[in-house]
Short mmCIF file of C-alpha atoms in Angstrom, two decimals:
data_model
loop_
_atom_site.label_atom_id
_atom_site.label_comp_id
_atom_site.label_asym_id
_atom_site.label_seq_id
_atom_site.Cartn_x
_atom_site.Cartn_y
_atom_site.Cartn_z
CA MET G 49 -0.22 0.12 -0.10
CA GLU G 50 3.14 2.44 0.63
CA LYS G 51 3.93 2.13 -3.18
CA LYS G 52 0.53 3.38 -4.12
CA PRO G 53 1.25 7.14 -3.78
CA HIS G 54 4.74 6.49 -5.49
CA PHE G 55 2.81 5.07 -8.09
CA VAL G 56 0.44 7.98 -8.39
CA ARG G 57 3.36 10.57 -8.63
CA ARG G 58 5.21 8.63 -11.15
CA GLU G 59 2.01 8.49 -13.38
CA LEU G 60 0.93 11.99 -12.84
CA LEU G 61 4.25 14.06 -13.60
CA PRO G 62 4.45 13.26 -17.27
CA ARG G 63 0.85 14.76 -17.82
CA GLU G 64 1.69 17.61 -15.65
CA VAL G 65 4.72 18.87 -17.05
CA PRO G 66 3.23 19.10 -20.81
CA SER G 67 0.13 20.59 -19.30
CA ILE G 68 2.47 23.59 -17.36
CA SER G 69 4.49 23.77 -20.79
CA LEU G 70 1.24 23.90 -23.04
CA ALA G 71 -0.11 26.74 -20.86
CA LEU G 72 3.07 28.32 -20.72
CA LEU G 73 3.31 28.29 -24.63
CA LEU G 74 -0.12 29.59 -25.11
CA ALA G 75 0.57 32.45 -22.78
CA ALA G 76 3.64 33.56 -25.09
CA VAL G 77 1.31 33.16 -28.02
CA LEU G 78 -1.17 35.13 -26.59
CA LEU G 79 1.28 37.56 -25.57
CA LEU G 80 3.01 37.60 -28.81
CA ASN G 81 -0.50 38.10 -30.66
CA ALA G 82 -0.91 41.27 -28.68
CA LEU G 83 2.50 42.53 -29.43
CA LEU G 84 1.83 41.82 -32.79
CA TYR G 85 -1.24 43.70 -32.61
CA LEU G 86 0.04 46.84 -31.03
CA TYR G 87 2.77 46.49 -34.43
CA LEU G 88 0.05 46.41 -36.78
CA SER G 89 -2.03 49.06 -35.35
CA LYS G 90 1.22 51.60 -35.05
CA PHE G 91 1.57 51.04 -38.74
CA SER G 92 -2.46 50.89 -39.98
CA SER G 93 -2.36 54.55 -40.51
CA SER G 94 0.58 54.56 -42.66
CA LEU G 95 -0.52 51.38 -44.66
CA GLY G 96 -2.74 53.35 -46.92
CA ARG G 97 -1.46 56.86 -46.08
CA VAL G 98 -5.69 57.22 -45.42
CA GLU G 99 -6.90 60.95 -47.34
CA THR G 100 -8.00 62.12 -44.03
CA ASP G 101 -5.92 63.50 -41.49
CA SER G 102 -6.42 65.80 -38.75
CA GLY G 103 -3.11 67.63 -39.21
CA LEU G 104 -4.33 68.75 -43.16
CA CYS G 105 -5.51 72.63 -43.72
CA PRO G 106 -8.89 73.76 -44.88
CA PHE G 107 -8.51 73.90 -48.79
CA GLY G 108 -6.80 76.61 -49.72
CA HIS G 109 -4.28 76.60 -46.84
CA PHE G 110 -1.29 74.70 -45.95
CA LYS G 111 1.22 74.52 -43.06
CA PHE G 112 4.52 73.71 -43.05
CA GLY G 113 7.10 71.82 -41.02
CA ALA G 114 6.77 72.35 -37.27
CA VAL G 115 4.30 75.37 -37.25
CA LYS G 116 1.37 74.42 -36.20
CA ASN G 117 -1.16 77.02 -37.58
CA CYS G 118 -2.45 76.80 -41.11
CA SER G 119 -1.08 79.30 -43.93
CA PRO G 120 -2.96 80.53 -46.90
CA TRP G 121 -1.63 79.34 -50.12
CA LEU G 122 1.06 82.12 -51.37
CA SER G 123 -0.22 84.45 -54.04
CA CYS G 124 1.61 85.85 -56.58
CA GLU G 125 3.13 88.78 -54.47
CA ALA G 126 4.24 86.54 -52.00
CA LEU G 127 5.69 84.34 -54.42
CA ASN G 128 7.80 87.42 -56.09
CA ARG G 129 8.79 88.83 -52.70
CA GLU G 130 9.37 86.09 -50.50
CA VAL G 131 10.64 83.06 -52.65
CA ARG G 132 14.23 82.87 -53.61
CA LYS G 133 15.70 80.42 -56.44
CA LEU G 134 18.93 78.26 -55.28
CA LYS G 135 18.97 76.01 -58.30
CA CYS G 136 18.00 74.13 -61.28
CA VAL G 137 17.41 71.13 -60.09
CA GLY G 138 14.92 69.54 -63.29
CA GLU G 139 13.26 70.04 -66.68
CA GLY G 140 11.20 68.26 -68.26
CA ALA G 141 8.62 68.60 -70.82
CA VAL G 142 6.43 70.84 -69.37
CA LYS G 143 8.13 72.67 -66.66
CA LYS G 144 11.43 73.88 -65.33
CA VAL G 145 11.82 72.93 -61.78
CA PHE G 146 14.17 75.13 -59.11
CA LEU G 147 15.41 74.16 -55.47
CA SER G 148 14.13 77.66 -54.01
CA GLU G 149 14.01 79.18 -50.16
CA TRP G 150 11.28 80.69 -48.46
CA LYS G 151 11.59 81.65 -44.76
CA GLU G 152 14.87 79.94 -44.86
CA LYS G 153 13.22 76.95 -45.72
CA LYS G 154 13.77 74.89 -48.67
CA VAL G 155 10.98 74.66 -51.31
CA VAL G 156 10.34 73.71 -54.76
CA LEU G 157 9.22 76.08 -57.54
CA SER G 158 8.06 74.71 -60.98
CA GLN G 159 7.56 77.24 -64.22
CA LEU G 160 5.96 76.41 -67.21
CA THR G 161 9.09 76.14 -69.96
CA ASN G 162 6.62 75.26 -73.08
CA SER G 163 4.36 78.05 -73.94
CA GLU G 164 2.38 75.38 -76.24
CA LEU G 165 1.73 73.17 -73.04
CA LYS G 166 0.15 75.83 -70.80
CA GLU G 167 -3.10 73.61 -70.79
CA ASP G 168 -1.07 70.64 -69.10
CA PHE G 169 0.59 72.89 -66.40
CA LEU G 170 -2.70 74.55 -65.56
CA HIS G 171 -4.56 70.94 -65.60
CA GLY G 172 -1.23 69.90 -63.43
CA LEU G 173 -2.41 72.77 -60.72
CA LYS G 174 -6.19 71.83 -60.84
CA MET G 175 -5.35 68.44 -59.63
CA LEU G 176 -2.96 69.78 -57.06
CA LYS G 177 -5.14 71.56 -55.67
CA ALA G 178 -8.57 69.58 -55.68
CA LEU G 179 -6.24 66.55 -54.41
CA GLN G 180 -4.56 67.61 -51.45
CA SER G 181 -3.93 64.83 -49.07
CA LYS G 182 -1.49 62.24 -47.54
CA HIS G 183 -1.08 60.90 -50.96
CA VAL G 184 -0.18 63.92 -52.94
CA VAL G 185 2.76 66.81 -52.71
CA ARG G 186 2.18 69.61 -50.51
CA LEU G 187 0.96 72.52 -52.61
CA LEU G 188 2.56 75.79 -50.89
CA GLY G 189 1.08 78.51 -53.62
CA TYR G 190 0.83 79.22 -57.01
CA CYS G 191 0.54 81.90 -59.44
CA GLU G 192 -1.45 81.05 -62.68
CA GLN G 193 -0.59 84.37 -64.47
CA GLN G 194 3.27 83.42 -64.34
CA PHE G 195 2.93 79.73 -64.97
CA THR G 196 4.67 78.97 -61.23
CA ILE G 197 3.61 76.41 -58.62
CA LEU G 198 5.36 76.28 -55.33
CA THR G 199 5.62 72.87 -53.47
CA GLU G 200 6.93 71.09 -50.58
CA TYR G 201 10.61 70.18 -51.00
CA HIS G 202 11.81 66.50 -50.47
CA PRO G 203 15.34 65.72 -50.27
CA LEU G 204 15.08 62.17 -51.29
CA GLY G 205 14.00 63.29 -54.40
CA SER G 206 11.75 61.08 -56.98
CA LEU G 207 11.66 56.88 -56.85
CA ARG G 208 14.13 56.74 -59.56
CA SER G 209 16.47 57.01 -57.16
CA LEU G 210 15.25 54.60 -54.37
CA ASN G 211 17.69 51.86 -54.83
CA GLU G 212 20.71 54.50 -54.89
CA THR G 213 19.42 56.09 -51.35
CA LEU G 214 18.85 52.39 -49.33
CA HIS G 215 22.39 51.85 -50.33
CA ILE G 216 23.87 55.00 -48.74
CA PRO G 217 25.00 53.65 -44.75
CA LYS G 218 22.34 56.32 -43.07
CA TYR G 219 19.26 54.31 -44.82
CA LYS G 220 20.83 50.78 -45.35
CA GLY G 221 18.85 49.95 -42.05
CA MET G 222 15.61 50.57 -44.23
CA ASN G 223 16.66 48.03 -47.09
CA THR G 224 14.36 44.85 -46.17
CA TRP G 225 11.27 43.30 -47.41
CA HIS G 226 8.90 45.24 -45.29
CA ARG G 227 9.99 48.19 -45.69
CA ARG G 228 9.83 48.13 -49.53
CA LEU G 229 6.65 46.50 -49.21
CA MET G 230 5.45 49.23 -47.48
CA LEU G 231 6.64 51.52 -50.55
CA ALA G 232 4.76 49.11 -52.75
CA ILE G 233 1.64 49.86 -50.55
CA ASP G 234 1.81 53.31 -50.56
CA TYR G 235 1.76 53.43 -54.55
CA VAL G 236 -1.15 51.04 -54.86
CA SER G 237 -2.59 53.15 -52.04
CA ILE G 238 -1.94 56.10 -54.54
CA ILE G 239 -3.69 54.42 -57.33
CA ARG G 240 -6.35 53.25 -55.09
CA TYR G 241 -6.79 57.49 -54.26
CA LEU G 242 -6.59 58.37 -57.75
CA HIS G 243 -9.33 56.21 -58.71
CA SER G 244 -11.59 57.26 -56.66
CA SER G 245 -10.57 60.52 -55.87
CA PRO G 246 -13.10 63.39 -54.91
CA LEU G 247 -13.20 64.23 -59.15
CA GLY G 248 -14.04 60.74 -60.30
CA THR G 249 -11.77 58.32 -61.40
CA LEU G 250 -8.55 59.46 -62.57
CA VAL G 251 -6.15 57.89 -64.63
CA MET G 252 -2.10 57.94 -64.34
CA CYS G 253 -1.37 58.50 -67.96
CA ASP G 254 1.99 59.55 -67.34
CA SER G 255 3.30 55.94 -67.17
CA ASN G 256 4.48 54.75 -70.15
CA ASP G 257 7.67 53.00 -68.73
CA LEU G 258 8.51 52.18 -65.26
CA ASP G 259 11.17 55.13 -65.54
CA LYS G 260 8.54 57.67 -66.54
CA VAL G 261 6.23 56.08 -63.61
CA LEU G 262 9.20 56.34 -60.98
CA SER G 263 9.61 60.18 -62.22
CA GLN G 264 6.18 60.91 -61.00
CA TYR G 265 6.04 60.08 -57.31
CA LEU G 266 8.76 61.62 -54.37
CA LEU G 267 10.14 59.27 -51.62
CA THR G 268 9.77 61.56 -48.11
CA SER G 269 12.35 61.49 -45.85
CA ASP G 270 10.29 59.29 -43.10
CA PHE G 271 10.16 56.42 -46.01
CA HIS G 272 6.52 57.03 -47.82
CA VAL G 273 5.68 57.60 -51.30
CA LEU G 274 3.90 60.97 -52.66
CA VAL G 275 2.54 61.58 -56.55
CA ASN G 276 4.53 64.67 -57.66
CA ASP G 277 3.24 64.97 -61.20
CA LEU G 278 -0.44 65.48 -61.93
CA ASP G 279 0.07 67.07 -65.55
CA ALA G 280 -1.80 63.89 -67.50
CA LEU G 281 -5.03 62.70 -65.10
CA PRO G 282 -7.61 62.16 -67.34
CA LEU G 283 -11.22 61.46 -66.41
CA VAL G 284 -12.95 58.35 -66.86
CA ASN G 285 -16.75 59.09 -66.78
CA ARG G 286 -18.48 55.21 -67.63
CA SER G 287 -21.99 56.44 -66.77
CA ALA G 288 -21.31 59.33 -69.67
CA GLY G 289 -19.56 56.59 -71.91
CA ARG G 290 -16.46 58.71 -71.60
CA LEU G 291 -13.35 56.78 -71.66
CA VAL G 292 -9.50 58.17 -71.79
CA LYS G 293 -6.41 57.93 -74.10
CA CYS G 294 -2.88 58.62 -72.99
CA GLY G 295 -1.85 61.30 -75.88
CA HIS G 296 -2.09 60.95 -79.28
CA ARG G 297 0.96 59.01 -80.12
CA GLU G 298 1.32 55.18 -80.41
CA LEU G 299 2.04 53.54 -77.19
CA GLN G 300 4.27 50.34 -77.41
CA GLY G 301 5.80 47.66 -75.12
CA GLU G 302 5.27 45.40 -72.68
CA PHE G 303 4.93 47.79 -69.92
CA VAL G 304 1.95 49.78 -70.93
CA ALA G 305 -1.29 47.60 -71.26
CA PRO G 306 -2.85 45.49 -73.90
CA GLU G 307 -5.47 47.99 -74.84
CA GLN G 308 -3.05 50.78 -74.96
CA ARG G 309 -1.38 49.18 -78.22
CA TRP G 310 -2.29 49.76 -81.43
CA PRO G 311 -5.07 46.90 -82.17
CA TYR G 312 -4.66 47.07 -85.86
CA GLY G 313 -1.48 45.29 -86.77
CA GLU G 314 1.82 46.65 -88.24
CA ASP G 315 0.22 46.47 -91.61
CA VAL G 316 -2.27 49.42 -90.49
CA PRO G 317 -0.61 52.73 -89.72
CA PHE G 318 -1.25 54.26 -86.60
CA GLU G 319 -3.79 56.76 -86.63
CA ASP G 320 -4.99 58.91 -83.19
CA ASP G 321 -8.85 59.19 -84.38
CA LEU G 322 -8.94 55.38 -84.79
CA MET G 323 -7.36 54.47 -81.75
CA PRO G 324 -9.94 53.12 -78.91
CA PRO G 325 -10.09 54.49 -75.67
CA TYR G 326 -9.66 52.74 -72.49
CA ASP G 327 -10.19 53.02 -68.80
CA GLU G 328 -8.54 53.05 -65.51
CA LYS G 329 -7.76 49.13 -65.59
CA THR G 330 -4.36 50.37 -67.79
CA ASP G 331 -2.98 51.39 -64.11
CA ILE G 332 -3.92 48.06 -62.78
CA TRP G 333 -1.85 46.43 -65.35
CA LYS G 334 1.47 47.96 -64.30
CA ILE G 335 1.19 47.49 -60.81
CA PRO G 336 2.99 44.01 -60.63
CA ASP G 337 6.10 45.97 -62.95
CA VAL G 338 6.15 49.01 -60.34
CA SER G 339 5.75 46.47 -56.98
CA ASN G 340 8.95 44.10 -58.50
CA PHE G 341 10.55 47.55 -58.67
CA PHE G 342 9.82 48.62 -55.21
CA LEU G 343 10.89 44.97 -53.79
CA GLY G 344 14.51 44.65 -54.70
CA HIS G 345 16.53 42.08 -54.11
CA VAL G 346 16.32 41.86 -50.59
CA GLU G 347 16.44 38.62 -48.35
CA GLY G 348 12.42 37.85 -48.10
CA SER G 349 11.45 39.68 -51.31
CA ASP G 350 11.22 36.61 -53.27
CA ILE G 351 8.51 35.21 -50.23
CA VAL G 352 6.80 38.47 -50.79
CA ARG G 353 6.74 37.92 -54.54
CA LEU G 354 5.37 34.33 -54.12
CA HIS G 355 2.16 35.56 -51.63
CA LEU G 356 1.54 38.27 -54.25
CA PHE G 357 1.60 36.14 -57.15
CA ASP G 358 -1.84 35.63 -57.98
CA ILE G 359 -3.19 39.45 -57.34
CA HIS G 360 -0.34 40.01 -59.65
CA ALA G 361 -1.65 37.32 -62.25
CA ALA G 362 -5.22 38.91 -62.30
CA CYS G 363 -3.62 42.26 -62.77
CA LYS G 364 -1.86 41.14 -66.11
CA LYS G 365 -5.38 39.74 -67.41
CA LYS G 366 -5.95 40.86 -71.01
CA ASP G 367 -8.91 41.58 -70.64
CA PRO G 368 -9.80 44.74 -68.42
CA ALA G 369 -12.74 44.08 -66.84
CA GLU G 370 -10.88 40.75 -65.33
CA ARG G 371 -8.38 42.44 -63.62
CA PRO G 372 -8.86 43.60 -59.74
CA SER G 373 -9.73 47.05 -58.70
CA ALA G 374 -7.04 48.90 -57.33
CA GLN G 375 -8.89 48.24 -53.64
CA GLU G 376 -8.35 44.56 -53.90
CA VAL G 377 -4.88 44.76 -54.76
CA LEU G 378 -4.35 47.12 -51.43
CA ASP G 379 -6.65 44.93 -49.75
CA THR G 380 -4.50 41.67 -50.62
CA TYR G 381 -0.98 43.87 -50.09
CA ARG G 382 -2.01 44.69 -46.50
CA LYS G 383 -3.30 40.70 -45.90
CA VAL G 384 0.66 39.73 -47.14
CA LEU G 385 2.23 42.13 -44.76
CA THR G 386 0.13 41.60 -41.74
CA LEU G 387 0.62 37.30 -42.72
CA LEU G 388 4.49 37.85 -43.01
CA ILE G 389 4.72 40.00 -39.95
CA ARG G 390 3.09 37.42 -37.79
CA GLU G 391 4.89 34.66 -39.53
CA ALA G 392 8.08 36.36 -38.70
CA ALA G 393 7.18 37.40 -35.19
CA MET G 394 5.82 34.06 -34.31
CA PRO G 395 8.42 31.48 -36.31
CA GLY G 396 7.60 27.60 -35.77
CA THR G 397 4.62 28.58 -33.14
CA ARG G 398 2.34 26.32 -35.58
CA GLU G 399 4.53 23.15 -35.45
CA MET G 400 4.86 23.23 -31.60
CA LEU G 401 1.25 23.69 -30.97
#
């Protein structure tokens, strides 16, 4: 009889230990989930770069740097009196861009260079005023009479120099699959915003090749993406039967969507009047190529590409109607980011359970 307690102890011990271990493991998983939730909540505001923000000023106003109060957009008089050009930093078909100074702050002054393209310039200004949001470079002032626009300066420049920037020692810590995917999310968020803008469905027409696309966007110092050039944003209005054409020249190459290419073969000379119009799904076709640039070739980027394979295949459907909306692409990108962060935070948890 005295051996019975000893028998009971030996029988219970192996069962109690796993129970305690399992309880500790479950507690650890719950703690990691809580930490992961807080982590994702921290970044949720930046994932989509939401349009509404308490820091935005009323229409016609801006605030700059650490200044708390909103100021009216600078007028022609204020631009002439208070803004000083420093140097030319870029020139395109429509405008010349100057790094400038206003009240000891760096700003960007854009001026029309070709009077034949003044309608494009004024359209870009109209879009810039109407679309002010977290997705669009900040407008500080303008002068229509002098065809001049003043915007916020971003020292990291356009997305064309992204890879070079990420190799600078100061920014090497940003060169991860996670940060690169977040930049791709910013980009898709901008496309989603343009497709559902306050003005209606807008198409990003300055996007005939990858380099041209990247030149339209800026990289901010806190590593987010802003659209900067809005000169070519035609409006799609399906209810009115209004589609668009990106320019009046023949577009070629695999980067542009199939419906943007001349459909009648090489034997028929291109004629703009015969070219069928199209809709915003041309932007969707280009998303995989732009995202592939964002993801680069860092550790983990191929895993991200694998998770995005299906949505990218859908973006490349020849029939525009079969491609997903920008919102559907954005939702998928966010889900993939959440999934991969969870897996990185809790490696092997599923196997342990």
